[in-house]
Amino acid sequence: MVDQSDFPVSDISTPSGAGDQSTGPLSSAPLSTELLSRYAGPCPRYTSYPTADRFVAMQGDDGSAKPWHALKDVETLSLYVHIPFCRSLCYFCACNKIITRQYGLASSYLDNVLKEAQWYRDRVARAPVVQLHLGGGTPTFLNDGDLRRLMEGLGEIFDLRIGDDVEYSIEADPRTLEIETLDTLRELGFNRLSLGIQDFNPDVQRAINRICSVEQVRALTEGARARGFGSISYDLIYGLPGQDVASLEKTVDAVLDLAPDRIALYHYAHLPHRFKAQRLIDSDLMPPPAEKIAMQLAASRRLTDAGYVFLGMDHFARPDDALATAATEGRLARNFQGYTLMPADALVGLGASAISYSRDGYWQNHHSLKEYAGAINARGEAICRGWQLSEDDRLRQWLIMELMCHLRLDKRVLEQRTGLPFADGFAPELARLQPMFDDGLLGQTESDLFVTERGRWFLRNAAAAFDTYLHGTEQSALYSRVL
Ligand code: SF4
């Protein structure tokens, strides 16, 4: 469920004195359904800036400047590997995946991923890999032998580390992950496990074709803890067919009983015209928008009442989790896996549709398996599109991540960078943000623009005001709704 179009941000310390920015329970942050509805329209998630839909055609090395040339200078590196295979189709799914029972496909795909890794051998500095993430699809579709082959192959090219000072994570499907595989994963250096739960209600599970019991999840959670996984996170989804407030609350209660370290509570965007799998969902079972908002409020309140810290957008963490501490201390950063403590200087994404970044921009691989394999076999890489950052892009990228991670903007930094008073340099943006100021979602001091506690629900709306490429276009129809 990781949105692999996230982007990094440096861990920039922020000034104090910017008002209401505590990470307390929602009881002090009243939200109304009317307010939520008003900001619920389509909006990018800002996992990159510019957003991935802006990327343009980009070829491999052809003599011109490319964003991957900056890989030579990195001091820390992040790796992402996309494993697109799944054994069965979940009807809500919008990921780039292949449903198959033919294991041979995965094995030859892995050959190509390792070939692609070789292409980076002379293009990237030998920098410690502080983060590694296997996403999908279902990375644990790979058997233990191929998981080992993947990590050993990557280890020949990149400086992989083992220990608590790195974050190596894997997305797993609790329906198919074997307890014994947890031993292999720990041995290979994985210390974070992300389990896709979505909902425990049997009717909802039937409606989305994803049957998974609480007991399966409990066994894996306890097994992972016993083996020393430092962080276990669950993905939940609200707005699924057949869900209502009462059923979602029961799921949240079951989740609280299992006490994962981190929880992502995603909104289900029903876009059957774009995602074929979603056409298998009975639209009569879809909850109406008002019910979805009530679900989001109810689930979030239950999580925060139980002590989870709301990090922003759709992420929660236990108060003793390092991310929660970082949030209260203003040290949160963001990368492809969402909020993090360890942003790297660059990310190399391997596999079909994977996105990479460096300080100079983004580049993305072909989506389809056929095109990916063809490109790797022809030239060793599969890059098809990307974006070289301009100075203005860099400024807005920094600014949007400041809002997303630190919930504030230091106007003085922006004034230094633009040479203009903040109110002049960002007059159109401030005009777009005026309704958010009026609704008490944003505030200002002389030195800062800040997000209020209840404004944390609307971070992407605030970010959108600074998106040069969004305004004056008709693109909003392409994005999922906030709620
Ligand atoms: S297992 Fe994950 S990636 Fe595969 S179909 Fe289900 S939701 Fe999509």
JSON list of N, CA and C in Angstrom, two decimals, residues 53-98:
[
{"chain": "A", "resi": 53, "resn": "ASP", "atom": "N", "xyz": [2.30, 12.58, -12.04]},
{"chain": "A", "resi": 53, "resn": "ASP", "atom": "CA", "xyz": [1.56, 12.73, -13.30]},
{"chain": "A", "resi": 53, "resn": "ASP", "atom": "C", "xyz": [2.14, 13.85, -14.17]},
{"chain": "A", "resi": 54, "resn": "ARG", "atom": "N", "xyz": [3.05, 14.65, -13.61]},
{"chain": "A", "resi": 54, "resn": "ARG", "atom": "CA", "xyz": [3.69, 15.72, -14.39]},
{"chain": "A", "resi": 54, "resn": "ARG", "atom": "C", "xyz": [4.96, 15.24, -15.09]},
{"chain": "A", "resi": 55, "resn": "PHE", "atom": "N", "xyz": [5.45, 14.07, -14.70]},
{"chain": "A", "resi": 55, "resn": "PHE", "atom": "CA", "xyz": [6.71, 13.60, -15.27]},
{"chain": "A", "resi": 55, "resn": "PHE", "atom": "C", "xyz": [6.61, 13.58, -16.80]},
{"chain": "A", "resi": 56, "resn": "VAL", "atom": "N", "xyz": [7.74, 13.80, -17.44]},
{"chain": "A", "resi": 56, "resn": "VAL", "atom": "CA", "xyz": [7.77, 13.81, -18.90]},
{"chain": "A", "resi": 56, "resn": "VAL", "atom": "C", "xyz": [8.68, 12.68, -19.39]},
{"chain": "A", "resi": 57, "resn": "ALA", "atom": "N", "xyz": [8.61, 12.39, -20.69]},
{"chain": "A", "resi": 57, "resn": "ALA", "atom": "CA", "xyz": [9.43, 11.31, -21.25]},
{"chain": "A", "resi": 57, "resn": "ALA", "atom": "C", "xyz": [10.90, 11.56, -20.93]},
{"chain": "A", "resi": 58, "resn": "MET", "atom": "N", "xyz": [11.59, 10.53, -20.51]},
{"chain": "A", "resi": 58, "resn": "MET", "atom": "CA", "xyz": [13.02, 10.65, -20.17]},
{"chain": "A", "resi": 58, "resn": "MET", "atom": "C", "xyz": [13.71, 9.36, -20.59]},
{"chain": "A", "resi": 59, "resn": "GLN", "atom": "N", "xyz": [14.82, 9.49, -21.27]},
{"chain": "A", "resi": 59, "resn": "GLN", "atom": "CA", "xyz": [15.58, 8.32, -21.71]},
{"chain": "A", "resi": 59, "resn": "GLN", "atom": "C", "xyz": [16.74, 8.07, -20.77]},
{"chain": "A", "resi": 60, "resn": "GLY", "atom": "N", "xyz": [17.39, 6.93, -20.95]},
{"chain": "A", "resi": 60, "resn": "GLY", "atom": "CA", "xyz": [18.61, 6.65, -20.20]},
{"chain": "A", "resi": 60, "resn": "GLY", "atom": "C", "xyz": [19.72, 7.60, -20.62]},
{"chain": "A", "resi": 61, "resn": "ASP", "atom": "N", "xyz": [20.96, 7.24, -20.32]},
{"chain": "A", "resi": 61, "resn": "ASP", "atom": "CA", "xyz": [22.08, 8.14, -20.61]},
{"chain": "A", "resi": 61, "resn": "ASP", "atom": "C", "xyz": [22.17, 8.46, -22.10]},
{"chain": "A", "resi": 62, "resn": "ASP", "atom": "N", "xyz": [22.08, 9.75, -22.43]},
{"chain": "A", "resi": 62, "resn": "ASP", "atom": "CA", "xyz": [22.20, 10.17, -23.83]},
{"chain": "A", "resi": 62, "resn": "ASP", "atom": "C", "xyz": [23.07, 11.42, -23.95]},
{"chain": "A", "resi": 63, "resn": "GLY", "atom": "N", "xyz": [23.87, 11.66, -22.91]},
{"chain": "A", "resi": 63, "resn": "GLY", "atom": "CA", "xyz": [24.80, 12.80, -22.98]},
{"chain": "A", "resi": 63, "resn": "GLY", "atom": "C", "xyz": [24.26, 14.05, -22.30]},
{"chain": "A", "resi": 64, "resn": "SER", "atom": "N", "xyz": [22.94, 14.14, -22.09]},
{"chain": "A", "resi": 64, "resn": "SER", "atom": "CA", "xyz": [22.39, 15.33, -21.43]},
{"chain": "A", "resi": 64, "resn": "SER", "atom": "C", "xyz": [22.35, 15.10, -19.91]},
{"chain": "A", "resi": 65, "resn": "ALA", "atom": "N", "xyz": [22.14, 16.21, -19.16]},
{"chain": "A", "resi": 65, "resn": "ALA", "atom": "CA", "xyz": [22.10, 16.11, -17.69]},
{"chain": "A", "resi": 65, "resn": "ALA", "atom": "C", "xyz": [20.89, 15.28, -17.27]},
{"chain": "A", "resi": 66, "resn": "LYS", "atom": "N", "xyz": [21.09, 14.37, -16.36]},
{"chain": "A", "resi": 66, "resn": "LYS", "atom": "CA", "xyz": [20.01, 13.52, -15.86]},
{"chain": "A", "resi": 66, "resn": "LYS", "atom": "C", "xyz": [20.04, 13.50, -14.34]},
{"chain": "A", "resi": 67, "resn": "PRO", "atom": "N", "xyz": [18.86, 13.33, -13.72]},
{"chain": "A", "resi": 67, "resn": "PRO", "atom": "CA", "xyz": [18.85, 13.39, -12.25]},
{"chain": "A", "resi": 67, "resn": "PRO", "atom": "C", "xyz": [19.69, 12.30, -11.59]},
{"chain": "A", "resi": 68, "resn": "TRP", "atom": "N", "xyz": [19.90, 11.16, -12.24]},
{"chain": "A", "resi": 68, "resn": "TRP", "atom": "CA", "xyz": [20.67, 10.09, -11.59]},
{"chain": "A", "resi": 68, "resn": "TRP", "atom": "C", "xyz": [22.17, 10.40, -11.55]},
{"chain": "A", "resi": 69, "resn": "HIS", "atom": "N", "xyz": [22.62, 11.42, -12.29]},
{"chain": "A", "resi": 69, "resn": "HIS", "atom": "CA", "xyz": [24.04, 11.76, -12.22]},
{"chain": "A", "resi": 69, "resn": "HIS", "atom": "C", "xyz": [24.41, 12.21, -10.80]},
{"chain": "A", "resi": 70, "resn": "ALA", "atom": "N", "xyz": [23.43, 12.73, -10.05]},
{"chain": "A", "resi": 70, "resn": "ALA", "atom": "CA", "xyz": [23.72, 13.19, -8.68]},
{"chain": "A", "resi": 70, "resn": "ALA", "atom": "C", "xyz": [23.93, 12.01, -7.72]},
{"chain": "A", "resi": 71, "resn": "LEU", "atom": "N", "xyz": [23.67, 10.79, -8.16]},
{"chain": "A", "resi": 71, "resn": "LEU", "atom": "CA", "xyz": [23.89, 9.63, -7.28]},
{"chain": "A", "resi": 71, "resn": "LEU", "atom": "C", "xyz": [25.36, 9.48, -6.91]},
{"chain": "A", "resi": 72, "resn": "LYS", "atom": "N", "xyz": [26.22, 10.07, -7.69]},
{"chain": "A", "resi": 72, "resn": "LYS", "atom": "CA", "xyz": [27.67, 9.98, -7.42]},
{"chain": "A", "resi": 72, "resn": "LYS", "atom": "C", "xyz": [28.04, 10.68, -6.12]},
{"chain": "A", "resi": 73, "resn": "ASP", "atom": "N", "xyz": [27.20, 11.64, -5.70]},
{"chain": "A", "resi": 73, "resn": "ASP", "atom": "CA", "xyz": [27.57, 12.48, -4.56]},
{"chain": "A", "resi": 73, "resn": "ASP", "atom": "C", "xyz": [26.87, 12.11, -3.25]},
{"chain": "A", "resi": 74, "resn": "VAL", "atom": "N", "xyz": [26.05, 11.08, -3.25]},
{"chain": "A", "resi": 74, "resn": "VAL", "atom": "CA", "xyz": [25.23, 10.85, -2.05]},
{"chain": "A", "resi": 74, "resn": "VAL", "atom": "C", "xyz": [26.05, 10.29, -0.89]},
{"chain": "A", "resi": 75, "resn": "GLU", "atom": "N", "xyz": [25.62, 10.62, 0.31]},
{"chain": "A", "resi": 75, "resn": "GLU", "atom": "CA", "xyz": [26.28, 10.07, 1.50]},
{"chain": "A", "resi": 75, "resn": "GLU", "atom": "C", "xyz": [25.43, 9.00, 2.16]},
{"chain": "A", "resi": 76, "resn": "THR", "atom": "N", "xyz": [24.12, 9.02, 1.90]},
{"chain": "A", "resi": 76, "resn": "THR", "atom": "CA", "xyz": [23.24, 7.95, 2.38]},
{"chain": "A", "resi": 76, "resn": "THR", "atom": "C", "xyz": [22.30, 7.60, 1.24]},
{"chain": "A", "resi": 77, "resn": "LEU", "atom": "N", "xyz": [21.86, 6.35, 1.24]},
{"chain": "A", "resi": 77, "resn": "LEU", "atom": "CA", "xyz": [21.03, 5.89, 0.13]},
{"chain": "A", "resi": 77, "resn": "LEU", "atom": "C", "xyz": [19.83, 5.12, 0.66]},
{"chain": "A", "resi": 78, "resn": "SER", "atom": "N", "xyz": [18.76, 5.19, -0.11]},
{"chain": "A", "resi": 78, "resn": "SER", "atom": "CA", "xyz": [17.57, 4.40, 0.17]},
{"chain": "A", "resi": 78, "resn": "SER", "atom": "C", "xyz": [17.33, 3.51, -1.05]},
{"chain": "A", "resi": 79, "resn": "LEU", "atom": "N", "xyz": [16.84, 2.30, -0.82]},
{"chain": "A", "resi": 79, "resn": "LEU", "atom": "CA", "xyz": [16.53, 1.40, -1.93]},
{"chain": "A", "resi": 79, "resn": "LEU", "atom": "C", "xyz": [15.07, 1.00, -1.84]},
{"chain": "A", "resi": 80, "resn": "TYR", "atom": "N", "xyz": [14.42, 0.92, -3.00]},
{"chain": "A", "resi": 80, "resn": "TYR", "atom": "CA", "xyz": [13.06, 0.40, -3.07]},
{"chain": "A", "resi": 80, "resn": "TYR", "atom": "C", "xyz": [13.04, -0.67, -4.16]},
{"chain": "A", "resi": 81, "resn": "VAL", "atom": "N", "xyz": [12.42, -1.80, -3.87]},
{"chain": "A", "resi": 81, "resn": "VAL", "atom": "CA", "xyz": [12.26, -2.83, -4.90]},
{"chain": "A", "resi": 81, "resn": "VAL", "atom": "C", "xyz": [10.78, -3.15, -5.02]},
{"chain": "A", "resi": 82, "resn": "HIS", "atom": "N", "xyz": [10.26, -3.04, -6.23]},
{"chain": "A", "resi": 82, "resn": "HIS", "atom": "CA", "xyz": [8.84, -3.32, -6.46]},
{"chain": "A", "resi": 82, "resn": "HIS", "atom": "C", "xyz": [8.69, -4.78, -6.91]},
{"chain": "A", "resi": 83, "resn": "ILE", "atom": "N", "xyz": [7.93, -5.53, -6.13]},
{"chain": "A", "resi": 83, "resn": "ILE", "atom": "CA", "xyz": [7.64, -6.93, -6.46]},
{"chain": "A", "resi": 83, "resn": "ILE", "atom": "C", "xyz": [6.15, -7.00, -6.79]},
{"chain": "A", "resi": 84, "resn": "PRO", "atom": "N", "xyz": [5.78, -7.08, -8.06]},
{"chain": "A", "resi": 84, "resn": "PRO", "atom": "CA", "xyz": [4.38, -6.82, -8.43]},
{"chain": "A", "resi": 84, "resn": "PRO", "atom": "C", "xyz": [3.45, -8.02, -8.36]},
{"chain": "A", "resi": 85, "resn": "PHE", "atom": "N", "xyz": [3.87, -9.15, -7.84]},
{"chain": "A", "resi": 85, "resn": "PHE", "atom": "CA", "xyz": [3.04, -10.36, -7.93]},
{"chain": "A", "resi": 85, "resn": "PHE", "atom": "C", "xyz": [2.15, -10.55, -6.70]},
{"chain": "A", "resi": 86, "resn": "CYS", "atom": "N", "xyz": [0.93, -11.06, -6.96]},
{"chain": "A", "resi": 86, "resn": "CYS", "atom": "CA", "xyz": [0.00, -11.41, -5.88]},
{"chain": "A", "resi": 86, "resn": "CYS", "atom": "C", "xyz": [-0.70, -12.70, -6.28]},
{"chain": "A", "resi": 87, "resn": "ARG", "atom": "N", "xyz": [-1.13, -13.45, -5.27]},
{"chain": "A", "resi": 87, "resn": "ARG", "atom": "CA", "xyz": [-1.79, -14.73, -5.57]},
{"chain": "A", "resi": 87, "resn": "ARG", "atom": "C", "xyz": [-3.25, -14.56, -5.93]},
{"chain": "A", "resi": 88, "resn": "SER", "atom": "N", "xyz": [-3.90, -13.53, -5.39]},
{"chain": "A", "resi": 88, "resn": "SER", "atom": "CA", "xyz": [-5.32, -13.32, -5.73]},
{"chain": "A", "resi": 88, "resn": "SER", "atom": "C", "xyz": [-5.61, -11.83, -5.74]},
{"chain": "A", "resi": 89, "resn": "LEU", "atom": "N", "xyz": [-6.71, -11.49, -6.38]},
{"chain": "A", "resi": 89, "resn": "LEU", "atom": "CA", "xyz": [-7.03, -10.08, -6.60]},
{"chain": "A", "resi": 89, "resn": "LEU", "atom": "C", "xyz": [-7.91, -9.51, -5.48]},
{"chain": "A", "resi": 90, "resn": "CYS", "atom": "N", "xyz": [-7.46, -8.44, -4.86]},
{"chain": "A", "resi": 90, "resn": "CYS", "atom": "CA", "xyz": [-8.32, -7.70, -3.92]},
{"chain": "A", "resi": 90, "resn": "CYS", "atom": "C", "xyz": [-9.05, -6.65, -4.76]},
{"chain": "A", "resi": 91, "resn": "TYR", "atom": "N", "xyz": [-10.34, -6.61, -4.65]},
{"chain": "A", "resi": 91, "resn": "TYR", "atom": "CA", "xyz": [-11.11, -5.80, -5.60]},
{"chain": "A", "resi": 91, "resn": "TYR", "atom": "C", "xyz": [-10.90, -4.28, -5.44]},
{"chain": "A", "resi": 92, "resn": "PHE", "atom": "N", "xyz": [-10.42, -3.85, -4.29]},
{"chain": "A", "resi": 92, "resn": "PHE", "atom": "CA", "xyz": [-10.23, -2.41, -4.09]},
{"chain": "A", "resi": 92, "resn": "PHE", "atom": "C", "xyz": [-8.90, -1.92, -4.65]},
{"chain": "A", "resi": 93, "resn": "CYS", "atom": "N", "xyz": [-8.06, -2.85, -5.11]},
{"chain": "A", "resi": 93, "resn": "CYS", "atom": "CA", "xyz": [-6.65, -2.55, -5.33]},
{"chain": "A", "resi": 93, "resn": "CYS", "atom": "C", "xyz": [-6.39, -1.61, -6.51]},
{"chain": "A", "resi": 94, "resn": "ALA", "atom": "N", "xyz": [-5.52, -0.63, -6.29]},
{"chain": "A", "resi": 94, "resn": "ALA", "atom": "CA", "xyz": [-5.11, 0.29, -7.35]},
{"chain": "A", "resi": 94, "resn": "ALA", "atom": "C", "xyz": [-3.59, 0.22, -7.57]},
{"chain": "A", "resi": 95, "resn": "CYS", "atom": "N", "xyz": [-2.96, -0.84, -7.04]},
{"chain": "A", "resi": 95, "resn": "CYS", "atom": "CA", "xyz": [-1.50, -0.96, -7.16]},
{"chain": "A", "resi": 95, "resn": "CYS", "atom": "C", "xyz": [-1.12, -1.52, -8.52]},
{"chain": "A", "resi": 96, "resn": "ASN", "atom": "N", "xyz": [0.15, -1.37, -8.87]},
{"chain": "A", "resi": 96, "resn": "ASN", "atom": "CA", "xyz": [0.68, -2.00, -10.09]},
{"chain": "A", "resi": 96, "resn": "ASN", "atom": "C", "xyz": [1.06, -3.44, -9.74]},
{"chain": "A", "resi": 97, "resn": "LYS", "atom": "N", "xyz": [0.18, -4.40, -10.11]},
{"chain": "A", "resi": 97, "resn": "LYS", "atom": "CA", "xyz": [0.41, -5.79, -9.69]},
{"chain": "A", "resi": 97, "resn": "LYS", "atom": "C", "xyz": [-0.01, -6.76, -10.78]},
{"chain": "A", "resi": 98, "resn": "ILE", "atom": "N", "xyz": [0.48, -8.01, -10.64]},
{"chain": "A", "resi": 98, "resn": "ILE", "atom": "CA", "xyz": [0.13, -9.10, -11.55]},
{"chain": "A", "resi": 98, "resn": "ILE", "atom": "C", "xyz": [-0.42, -10.21, -10.68]}
]
